[in-house]
């Protein structure tokens, strides 16, 4: 027994130290996107590659396999005990890590850092051809990675997707997505018969410092702890870090305060998840988010179920008036909340409304499967992209910047990641419905600015568990039912019908 | 011959990779001082300790010893060839690293990061007692470090000082400092008979954004390359990083634009040195600054010989008027340059004028020798500090914040470092005199804003050499004579006599 306990302790000490390398890499990547001077790009790629190599060496240390075997042989640990959950999580990580050769890991890290820099340049010039060789290299590396990871009979894409959402596969997603697509299209057609809300608030010009003060006030009210995190600017908003060091980024457009608010509440939702993990588990599976789908449920819940609700705007209106001043003149909380819910097929995923957002995701889902399976050459990506935008959303893509260069993901090597955005929307709706029921209605809480009640409910039911349960188990525990798109469609239908006066 | 070449290549590849770890640590430290949320402090200390351990493991890799031995056995490399200089530098680094046990290196890194955070808190509360236990721990660790490093007959302090200024020792410094102190005191007495310049410009209230735009314009004109560096804010200005990623920090006080300008030009001078190193030598001794004294010569040259000169203010005045606006009313370039040269014994080293600055350094030099040799208990530091300030500068220290808590150095484990500031002043004056002679007078160049001429002269004569020569050799090459305090005293006497109308 003493030996077994000591194997578990050794295992945890080891993974906590590996976490230090991982969190160092995360900070370097954050810096790359926020403050790093351009001239540092080459060295940064090398630093990240070296850290990835060192982290991979640690993660594949044969002693980890021995400690795991010892821990697994131990009896008397309930399936949801700390011990069992950590051992299960570390086993999964170890199996995954040992399948990847060190050389590939280093090459991936260096290519990710470089490709991201080239993507940013290509995007700025709206020129896919500049990025194409980097994406070709990245796809080739991801194919190699998938070949290393995939189990017998598993597709390459499924092997990659499982990294982000344990248990997710393309077949299940297609089953979920096909009817969802149909019903979203149906909803849009129905809304076309209603009255489109006045969108002018979203177009008012507001200076950046005012917008910044406003979104900071909101994210502070949400409960984001600035003693354990911060907000900066980046081209593409993101959240990174964990525990005492959670870093959000956002962005500002002079004529779109809704974008800044939405991005900040979105990343703030991610940040609350990271800050809501149990500090004593930092650096171990129990101190990590369970999946990207669940992570995204937290960001979308705050961005959409809170931030685009009529109740929220009742609370928010005086705050908006205080910070945005004259920009609020002629608007009301009702008009502004309606303005934040206009449904309009568009080109950019992160700016999409809730009724069309998932169509953007489905397009990427189709394309990345084709890229990874080799059915689509990288050179044909813009054409395929543009064709699918016509088919799914009925919009014409004017250039690469507003087309296939809009997202950072593929340049960072994130293939198999996009569907987690839609899973996040579905989880968010299902969690919000459960919270609404448990807390006696979210509306009055939001209208009163009592965000702590919702935040604590999420913390207790989702955050604190880390990787104790699978995403599916967690969903069942939190909501009493498996994941379904019904709560999402019901929520959208109810909210948008009201907004469109139907 | 093939084998020997390959040992050299292997050695350089190895040290370039070690550089990646070192530069990663530097970025983490920069972040700690600029953007890190408070809650990240513990993990940051652990990250830095781990990176220090990994870097130390690499630096003490026995293969390094073997490669060095092979390289040293090779013949035919001139003493100032790349090969010889890199091998010499790496031999020095290897000898030093192998003397330090890994455990001590890790403990030092973690304690430095933590002690710095505790210092910042103690300083904010002006309470030395809060910092005392951390300083005690730090002194004990530094004593251990010195005991590991010191050669037979060498003192602890000398062993530490040699880390920062190769060849520097306390005996030589005392020989240099004693007459310097006397003559600086004499100069001050002489100035007392002159007319103190109007200092009011230094006290005008100017909003921070205006100050920032102004100092950025100046540092840009100096030639600092923002594509390979940046400026941020920190409590204590510093410069870190190298090559394509040089990070300066500065600070702003509402009523002291001179402080912001001086700090920024100072750190900008450090930054120009780092940006002036040869890119192809990045990560090897030839791509590193030779010593802290030489580094400081670059910062002080720009801060004082340029920034506090009448010629500079002739060029700078329109820039100041453009950015500072009404604050300039009633002042002239002459009055402002005189205002930047008022001699007045004061409490804070970094705010001291050029005629009293070195007295601050001498006080620290005395105290840190006593701390490291065990002649002074840490608990008695404030008393000793305050007594020496009375004796050397004739000022009464009102509290710890304006006394022994003012500098970050000891909390970061930098013992043996302070005298390099005075060496920097002496080198700066000697280099400036040489540049003045070589370039046909610095005055006209500065008045015309032709900073590139001076910068390129410094780059060619100082920066590009990296660690090719010792500081003493470099001084001899650049100026034709060994280091002396005469050029410094002559420069001060001439400038201050004019300022004081003597």
PDB file of C-alpha atoms in Angstrom, chain A residues 86-323:
ATOM      1  CA  UNK A  86      -6.433  11.364 -12.121  1.00  0.00           C
ATOM      2  CA  UNK A  87      -5.071   7.949 -13.015  1.00  0.00           C
ATOM      3  CA  UNK A  88      -7.635   7.597 -15.811  1.00  0.00           C
ATOM      4  CA  UNK A  89      -6.794  11.038 -17.169  1.00  0.00           C
ATOM      5  CA  UNK A  90      -3.069  10.493 -17.001  1.00  0.00           C
ATOM      6  CA  UNK A  91      -3.424   7.104 -18.673  1.00  0.00           C
ATOM      7  CA  UNK A  92      -5.233   8.747 -21.558  1.00  0.00           C
ATOM      8  CA  UNK A  93      -2.542  11.452 -21.817  1.00  0.00           C
ATOM      9  CA  UNK A  94       0.252   8.898 -21.615  1.00  0.00           C
ATOM     10  CA  UNK A  95      -1.199   6.649 -24.318  1.00  0.00           C
ATOM     11  CA  UNK A  96      -1.614   9.643 -26.557  1.00  0.00           C
ATOM     12  CA  UNK A  97       1.854  11.057 -25.919  1.00  0.00           C
ATOM     13  CA  UNK A  98       3.688   7.776 -26.383  1.00  0.00           C
ATOM     14  CA  UNK A  99       2.096   7.323 -29.795  1.00  0.00           C
ATOM     15  CA  UNK A 100       3.729  10.511 -31.075  1.00  0.00           C
ATOM     16  CA  UNK A 101       7.416  10.501 -31.967  1.00  0.00           C
ATOM     17  CA  UNK A 102       9.409  13.317 -30.388  1.00  0.00           C
ATOM     18  CA  UNK A 103      10.566  14.601 -33.769  1.00  0.00           C
ATOM     19  CA  UNK A 104       6.990  15.073 -34.934  1.00  0.00           C
ATOM     20  CA  UNK A 105       6.027  16.888 -31.737  1.00  0.00           C
ATOM     21  CA  UNK A 106       8.915  19.330 -32.108  1.00  0.00           C
ATOM     22  CA  UNK A 107       8.208  19.849 -35.796  1.00  0.00           C
ATOM     23  CA  UNK A 108       4.545  20.469 -35.094  1.00  0.00           C
ATOM     24  CA  UNK A 109       5.277  23.037 -32.395  1.00  0.00           C
ATOM     25  CA  UNK A 110       7.732  24.942 -34.550  1.00  0.00           C
ATOM     26  CA  UNK A 111       5.482  24.796 -37.622  1.00  0.00           C
ATOM     27  CA  UNK A 112       2.444  25.900 -35.604  1.00  0.00           C
ATOM     28  CA  UNK A 113       4.224  28.967 -34.333  1.00  0.00           C
ATOM     29  CA  UNK A 114       5.595  29.864 -37.774  1.00  0.00           C
ATOM     30  CA  UNK A 115       2.436  29.028 -39.711  1.00  0.00           C
ATOM     31  CA  UNK A 116       0.449  31.234 -37.387  1.00  0.00           C
ATOM     32  CA  UNK A 117       2.726  34.162 -38.114  1.00  0.00           C
ATOM     33  CA  UNK A 118       2.457  33.509 -41.856  1.00  0.00           C
ATOM     34  CA  UNK A 119      -1.307  33.136 -41.567  1.00  0.00           C
ATOM     35  CA  UNK A 120      -1.516  36.544 -39.876  1.00  0.00           C
ATOM     36  CA  UNK A 121       0.446  38.118 -42.719  1.00  0.00           C
ATOM     37  CA  UNK A 122      -1.517  36.348 -45.434  1.00  0.00           C
ATOM     38  CA  UNK A 123      -4.763  37.375 -43.751  1.00  0.00           C
ATOM     39  CA  UNK A 124      -3.653  40.996 -43.497  1.00  0.00           C
ATOM     40  CA  UNK A 125      -3.004  40.937 -47.259  1.00  0.00           C
ATOM     41  CA  UNK A 126      -6.049  38.775 -47.929  1.00  0.00           C
ATOM     42  CA  UNK A 127      -3.852  36.448 -49.950  1.00  0.00           C
ATOM     43  CA  UNK A 128      -4.362  32.719 -49.432  1.00  0.00           C
ATOM     44  CA  UNK A 129      -1.494  31.800 -51.761  1.00  0.00           C
ATOM     45  CA  UNK A 130       1.017  33.232 -49.278  1.00  0.00           C
ATOM     46  CA  UNK A 131      -0.327  30.895 -46.622  1.00  0.00           C
ATOM     47  CA  UNK A 132      -0.858  27.868 -48.855  1.00  0.00           C
ATOM     48  CA  UNK A 133       2.629  26.295 -48.491  1.00  0.00           C
ATOM     49  CA  UNK A 134       2.364  26.569 -44.702  1.00  0.00           C
ATOM     50  CA  UNK A 135      -1.079  25.011 -44.665  1.00  0.00           C
ATOM     51  CA  UNK A 136       0.138  22.235 -46.927  1.00  0.00           C
ATOM     52  CA  UNK A 137       2.932  21.517 -44.505  1.00  0.00           C
ATOM     53  CA  UNK A 138       0.521  21.671 -41.599  1.00  0.00           C
ATOM     54  CA  UNK A 139      -1.984  19.292 -43.205  1.00  0.00           C
ATOM     55  CA  UNK A 140       0.817  16.838 -43.964  1.00  0.00           C
ATOM     56  CA  UNK A 141       1.987  16.989 -40.346  1.00  0.00           C
ATOM     57  CA  UNK A 142      -1.558  16.561 -39.042  1.00  0.00           C
ATOM     58  CA  UNK A 143      -2.007  13.535 -41.264  1.00  0.00           C
ATOM     59  CA  UNK A 144       1.166  12.063 -39.808  1.00  0.00           C
ATOM     60  CA  UNK A 145      -0.086  12.872 -36.333  1.00  0.00           C
ATOM     61  CA  UNK A 146      -3.448  11.240 -37.022  1.00  0.00           C
ATOM     62  CA  UNK A 147      -1.745   8.137 -38.412  1.00  0.00           C
ATOM     63  CA  UNK A 148       0.237   7.844 -35.188  1.00  0.00           C
ATOM     64  CA  UNK A 149      -2.833   8.318 -33.002  1.00  0.00           C
ATOM     65  CA  UNK A 150      -5.588   6.417 -34.728  1.00  0.00           C
ATOM     66  CA  UNK A 151      -6.847   3.127 -33.430  1.00  0.00           C
ATOM     67  CA  UNK A 152      -7.621   0.241 -35.816  1.00  0.00           C
ATOM     68  CA  UNK A 153     -10.607   1.169 -37.943  1.00  0.00           C
ATOM     69  CA  UNK A 154     -10.623   4.783 -36.731  1.00  0.00           C
ATOM     70  CA  UNK A 155     -10.482   7.552 -39.313  1.00  0.00           C
ATOM     71  CA  UNK A 156      -7.741  10.167 -39.246  1.00  0.00           C
ATOM     72  CA  UNK A 157     -10.192  12.929 -38.492  1.00  0.00           C
ATOM     73  CA  UNK A 158     -11.768  11.002 -35.621  1.00  0.00           C
ATOM     74  CA  UNK A 159      -8.336  10.399 -34.124  1.00  0.00           C
ATOM     75  CA  UNK A 160      -7.642  14.136 -34.121  1.00  0.00           C
ATOM     76  CA  UNK A 161     -11.115  15.152 -32.940  1.00  0.00           C
ATOM     77  CA  UNK A 162     -10.853  12.874 -29.917  1.00  0.00           C
ATOM     78  CA  UNK A 163      -7.996  15.059 -28.663  1.00  0.00           C
ATOM     79  CA  UNK A 164     -10.394  17.946 -28.145  1.00  0.00           C
ATOM     80  CA  UNK A 165     -13.635  16.172 -27.307  1.00  0.00           C
ATOM     81  CA  UNK A 166     -13.121  12.735 -25.836  1.00  0.00           C
ATOM     82  CA  UNK A 167     -15.545  10.336 -27.469  1.00  0.00           C
ATOM     83  CA  UNK A 168     -16.528  12.613 -30.346  1.00  0.00           C
ATOM     84  CA  UNK A 169     -16.555  11.140 -33.853  1.00  0.00           C
ATOM     85  CA  UNK A 170     -17.628  12.282 -37.295  1.00  0.00           C
ATOM     86  CA  UNK A 171     -20.476   9.767 -37.635  1.00  0.00           C
ATOM     87  CA  UNK A 172     -22.204  10.955 -34.427  1.00  0.00           C
ATOM     88  CA  UNK A 173     -21.661  14.553 -35.418  1.00  0.00           C
ATOM     89  CA  UNK A 174     -23.247  14.011 -38.807  1.00  0.00           C
ATOM     90  CA  UNK A 175     -26.265  12.461 -37.090  1.00  0.00           C
ATOM     91  CA  UNK A 176     -26.481  15.526 -34.854  1.00  0.00           C
ATOM     92  CA  UNK A 177     -25.719  18.117 -37.517  1.00  0.00           C
ATOM     93  CA  UNK A 178     -27.992  17.064 -40.418  1.00  0.00           C
ATOM     94  CA  UNK A 179     -31.325  17.731 -38.665  1.00  0.00           C
ATOM     95  CA  UNK A 180     -29.872  20.738 -36.841  1.00  0.00           C
ATOM     96  CA  UNK A 181     -28.948  22.301 -40.143  1.00  0.00           C
ATOM     97  CA  UNK A 182     -32.402  21.677 -41.525  1.00  0.00           C
ATOM     98  CA  UNK A 183     -34.174  23.170 -38.523  1.00  0.00           C
ATOM     99  CA  UNK A 184     -31.890  26.209 -38.398  1.00  0.00           C
ATOM    100  CA  UNK A 185     -32.659  26.882 -42.029  1.00  0.00           C
ATOM    101  CA  UNK A 186     -36.366  26.462 -41.240  1.00  0.00           C
ATOM    102  CA  UNK A 187     -36.089  28.894 -38.322  1.00  0.00           C
ATOM    103  CA  UNK A 188     -34.457  31.456 -40.557  1.00  0.00           C
ATOM    104  CA  UNK A 189     -37.215  31.164 -43.122  1.00  0.00           C
ATOM    105  CA  UNK A 190     -39.810  31.624 -40.403  1.00  0.00           C
ATOM    106  CA  UNK A 191     -38.032  34.733 -39.054  1.00  0.00           C
ATOM    107  CA  UNK A 192     -38.046  36.221 -42.557  1.00  0.00           C
ATOM    108  CA  UNK A 193     -41.781  36.692 -42.081  1.00  0.00           C
ATOM    109  CA  UNK A 194     -41.211  38.736 -38.907  1.00  0.00           C
ATOM    110  CA  UNK A 195     -39.979  42.248 -38.341  1.00  0.00           C
ATOM    111  CA  UNK A 196     -36.186  42.687 -38.423  1.00  0.00           C
ATOM    112  CA  UNK A 197     -35.092  44.673 -35.350  1.00  0.00           C
ATOM    113  CA  UNK A 198     -33.373  48.016 -35.649  1.00  0.00           C
ATOM    114  CA  UNK A 199     -29.683  47.251 -35.709  1.00  0.00           C
ATOM    115  CA  UNK A 200     -28.345  50.787 -35.562  1.00  0.00           C
ATOM    116  CA  UNK A 201     -26.886  50.527 -32.023  1.00  0.00           C
ATOM    117  CA  UNK A 202     -24.412  47.982 -33.268  1.00  0.00           C
ATOM    118  CA  UNK A 203     -23.116  50.536 -35.771  1.00  0.00           C
ATOM    119  CA  UNK A 204     -22.676  53.581 -33.545  1.00  0.00           C
ATOM    120  CA  UNK A 205     -19.105  54.848 -33.477  1.00  0.00           C
ATOM    121  CA  UNK A 206     -17.628  54.653 -29.991  1.00  0.00           C
ATOM    122  CA  UNK A 207     -14.019  55.388 -29.056  1.00  0.00           C
ATOM    123  CA  UNK A 208     -11.963  52.433 -27.968  1.00  0.00           C
ATOM    124  CA  UNK A 209     -11.210  53.566 -24.384  1.00  0.00           C
ATOM    125  CA  UNK A 210     -14.942  53.879 -23.715  1.00  0.00           C
ATOM    126  CA  UNK A 211     -15.651  50.466 -25.151  1.00  0.00           C
ATOM    127  CA  UNK A 212     -12.848  49.028 -23.101  1.00  0.00           C
ATOM    128  CA  UNK A 213     -14.073  50.510 -19.835  1.00  0.00           C
ATOM    129  CA  UNK A 214     -17.547  49.190 -20.615  1.00  0.00           C
ATOM    130  CA  UNK A 215     -16.549  45.605 -21.353  1.00  0.00           C
ATOM    131  CA  UNK A 216     -14.230  45.559 -18.347  1.00  0.00           C
ATOM    132  CA  UNK A 217     -17.122  46.607 -16.144  1.00  0.00           C
ATOM    133  CA  UNK A 218     -19.260  43.791 -17.520  1.00  0.00           C
ATOM    134  CA  UNK A 219     -16.632  41.080 -17.201  1.00  0.00           C
ATOM    135  CA  UNK A 220     -15.917  42.277 -13.667  1.00  0.00           C
ATOM    136  CA  UNK A 221     -19.615  41.979 -12.862  1.00  0.00           C
ATOM    137  CA  UNK A 222     -19.584  38.456 -14.290  1.00  0.00           C
ATOM    138  CA  UNK A 223     -17.054  37.694 -11.579  1.00  0.00           C
ATOM    139  CA  UNK A 224     -13.851  37.391 -13.574  1.00  0.00           C
ATOM    140  CA  UNK A 225     -11.082  37.832 -11.000  1.00  0.00           C
ATOM    141  CA  UNK A 226      -8.462  40.309 -12.216  1.00  0.00           C
ATOM    142  CA  UNK A 227      -6.132  39.344  -9.385  1.00  0.00           C
ATOM    143  CA  UNK A 228      -5.895  35.981 -11.164  1.00  0.00           C
ATOM    144  CA  UNK A 229      -6.151  37.089 -14.745  1.00  0.00           C
ATOM    145  CA  UNK A 230      -6.103  39.907 -17.241  1.00  0.00           C
ATOM    146  CA  UNK A 231      -7.488  41.145 -20.566  1.00  0.00           C
ATOM    147  CA  UNK A 232      -5.429  42.325 -23.492  1.00  0.00           C
ATOM    148  CA  UNK A 233      -5.987  42.859 -27.206  1.00  0.00           C
ATOM    149  CA  UNK A 234      -5.302  40.465 -30.049  1.00  0.00           C
ATOM    150  CA  UNK A 235      -6.417  40.059 -33.660  1.00  0.00           C
ATOM    151  CA  UNK A 236      -8.404  36.964 -32.744  1.00  0.00           C
ATOM    152  CA  UNK A 237      -9.817  36.884 -29.202  1.00  0.00           C
ATOM    153  CA  UNK A 238      -8.816  33.900 -27.080  1.00  0.00           C
ATOM    154  CA  UNK A 239      -8.434  32.682 -23.519  1.00  0.00           C
ATOM    155  CA  UNK A 240      -5.375  30.885 -22.246  1.00  0.00           C
ATOM    156  CA  UNK A 241      -3.886  29.937 -18.926  1.00  0.00           C
ATOM    157  CA  UNK A 242      -5.462  28.538 -15.818  1.00  0.00           C
ATOM    158  CA  UNK A 243      -5.674  28.911 -12.039  1.00  0.00           C
ATOM    159  CA  UNK A 244      -4.041  32.130 -10.917  1.00  0.00           C
ATOM    160  CA  UNK A 245      -3.073  33.245 -14.419  1.00  0.00           C
ATOM    161  CA  UNK A 246      -6.001  33.306 -16.837  1.00  0.00           C
ATOM    162  CA  UNK A 247      -5.485  35.559 -19.836  1.00  0.00           C
ATOM    163  CA  UNK A 248      -8.316  36.746 -22.024  1.00  0.00           C
ATOM    164  CA  UNK A 249      -7.927  38.781 -25.143  1.00  0.00           C
ATOM    165  CA  UNK A 250     -10.494  40.836 -26.948  1.00  0.00           C
ATOM    166  CA  UNK A 251     -10.603  43.363 -29.757  1.00  0.00           C
ATOM    167  CA  UNK A 252     -12.286  46.634 -30.574  1.00  0.00           C
ATOM    168  CA  UNK A 253     -13.859  48.016 -33.742  1.00  0.00           C
ATOM    169  CA  UNK A 254     -14.807  51.656 -33.654  1.00  0.00           C
ATOM    170  CA  UNK A 255     -18.289  50.944 -34.987  1.00  0.00           C
ATOM    171  CA  UNK A 256     -19.143  47.682 -33.263  1.00  0.00           C
ATOM    172  CA  UNK A 257     -19.330  47.685 -29.489  1.00  0.00           C
ATOM    173  CA  UNK A 258     -21.450  44.533 -29.682  1.00  0.00           C
ATOM    174  CA  UNK A 259     -18.477  42.676 -31.086  1.00  0.00           C
ATOM    175  CA  UNK A 260     -16.232  43.801 -28.248  1.00  0.00           C
ATOM    176  CA  UNK A 261     -18.887  42.955 -25.664  1.00  0.00           C
ATOM    177  CA  UNK A 262     -19.655  39.581 -27.188  1.00  0.00           C
ATOM    178  CA  UNK A 263     -15.975  38.653 -27.551  1.00  0.00           C
ATOM    179  CA  UNK A 264     -15.189  39.722 -24.020  1.00  0.00           C
ATOM    180  CA  UNK A 265     -18.145  37.950 -22.429  1.00  0.00           C
ATOM    181  CA  UNK A 266     -17.292  34.895 -24.509  1.00  0.00           C
ATOM    182  CA  UNK A 267     -13.662  34.788 -23.427  1.00  0.00           C
ATOM    183  CA  UNK A 268     -14.780  35.776 -19.934  1.00  0.00           C
ATOM    184  CA  UNK A 269     -16.945  32.644 -19.850  1.00  0.00           C
ATOM    185  CA  UNK A 270     -13.888  30.565 -20.732  1.00  0.00           C
ATOM    186  CA  UNK A 271     -11.973  32.441 -18.082  1.00  0.00           C
ATOM    187  CA  UNK A 272     -14.549  31.734 -15.373  1.00  0.00           C
ATOM    188  CA  UNK A 273     -14.259  28.016 -16.139  1.00  0.00           C
ATOM    189  CA  UNK A 274     -10.464  28.163 -15.717  1.00  0.00           C
ATOM    190  CA  UNK A 275     -10.763  30.243 -12.560  1.00  0.00           C
ATOM    191  CA  UNK A 276     -13.458  27.893 -11.266  1.00  0.00           C
ATOM    192  CA  UNK A 277     -11.278  24.780 -11.349  1.00  0.00           C
ATOM    193  CA  UNK A 278     -10.139  23.598  -7.931  1.00  0.00           C
ATOM    194  CA  UNK A 279      -6.782  25.195  -7.056  1.00  0.00           C
ATOM    195  CA  UNK A 280      -5.560  22.130  -5.182  1.00  0.00           C
ATOM    196  CA  UNK A 281      -5.791  20.118  -8.385  1.00  0.00           C
ATOM    197  CA  UNK A 282      -3.761  22.566 -10.472  1.00  0.00           C
ATOM    198  CA  UNK A 283      -1.511  20.729 -12.905  1.00  0.00           C
ATOM    199  CA  UNK A 284      -3.366  17.402 -12.669  1.00  0.00           C
ATOM    200  CA  UNK A 285      -6.317  16.064 -14.711  1.00  0.00           C
ATOM    201  CA  UNK A 286      -8.763  17.038 -11.965  1.00  0.00           C
ATOM    202  CA  UNK A 287      -7.554  20.611 -12.363  1.00  0.00           C
ATOM    203  CA  UNK A 288      -8.116  20.652 -16.124  1.00  0.00           C
ATOM    204  CA  UNK A 289     -11.133  21.428 -18.271  1.00  0.00           C
ATOM    205  CA  UNK A 290     -12.796  18.230 -19.447  1.00  0.00           C
ATOM    206  CA  UNK A 291     -13.234  19.063 -23.139  1.00  0.00           C
ATOM    207  CA  UNK A 292     -13.409  21.908 -25.574  1.00  0.00           C
ATOM    208  CA  UNK A 293     -17.129  21.382 -26.093  1.00  0.00           C
ATOM    209  CA  UNK A 294     -17.763  21.875 -22.395  1.00  0.00           C
ATOM    210  CA  UNK A 295     -15.339  24.814 -22.364  1.00  0.00           C
ATOM    211  CA  UNK A 296     -17.248  26.391 -25.219  1.00  0.00           C
ATOM    212  CA  UNK A 297     -20.525  25.833 -23.407  1.00  0.00           C
ATOM    213  CA  UNK A 298     -19.285  28.188 -20.705  1.00  0.00           C
ATOM    214  CA  UNK A 299     -18.242  30.899 -23.136  1.00  0.00           C
ATOM    215  CA  UNK A 300     -21.419  30.669 -25.215  1.00  0.00           C
ATOM    216  CA  UNK A 301     -23.626  30.606 -22.162  1.00  0.00           C
ATOM    217  CA  UNK A 302     -22.230  33.954 -21.003  1.00  0.00           C
ATOM    218  CA  UNK A 303     -21.972  35.439 -24.472  1.00  0.00           C
ATOM    219  CA  UNK A 304     -25.434  34.431 -25.691  1.00  0.00           C
ATOM    220  CA  UNK A 305     -27.768  33.178 -22.989  1.00  0.00           C
ATOM    221  CA  UNK A 306     -26.677  36.039 -20.754  1.00  0.00           C
ATOM    222  CA  UNK A 307     -25.250  38.738 -23.028  1.00  0.00           C
ATOM    223  CA  UNK A 308     -27.955  38.612 -25.712  1.00  0.00           C
ATOM    224  CA  UNK A 309     -30.873  38.350 -23.323  1.00  0.00           C
ATOM    225  CA  UNK A 310     -33.430  41.046 -22.668  1.00  0.00           C
ATOM    226  CA  UNK A 311     -32.964  40.559 -18.930  1.00  0.00           C
ATOM    227  CA  UNK A 312     -29.211  41.192 -19.086  1.00  0.00           C
ATOM    228  CA  UNK A 313     -29.734  44.448 -20.948  1.00  0.00           C
ATOM    229  CA  UNK A 314     -32.092  45.675 -18.253  1.00  0.00           C
ATOM    230  CA  UNK A 315     -29.239  45.389 -15.782  1.00  0.00           C
ATOM    231  CA  UNK A 316     -26.611  46.492 -18.261  1.00  0.00           C
ATOM    232  CA  UNK A 317     -28.263  49.641 -19.561  1.00  0.00           C
ATOM    233  CA  UNK A 318     -27.097  52.073 -16.846  1.00  0.00           C
ATOM    234  CA  UNK A 319     -23.586  50.625 -17.132  1.00  0.00           C
ATOM    235  CA  UNK A 320     -23.670  51.152 -20.885  1.00  0.00           C
ATOM    236  CA  UNK A 321     -24.943  54.692 -20.443  1.00  0.00           C
ATOM    237  CA  UNK A 322     -22.232  55.447 -17.921  1.00  0.00           C
ATOM    238  CA  UNK A 323     -19.406  54.270 -20.167  1.00  0.00           C
TER     239      UNK A 323
END
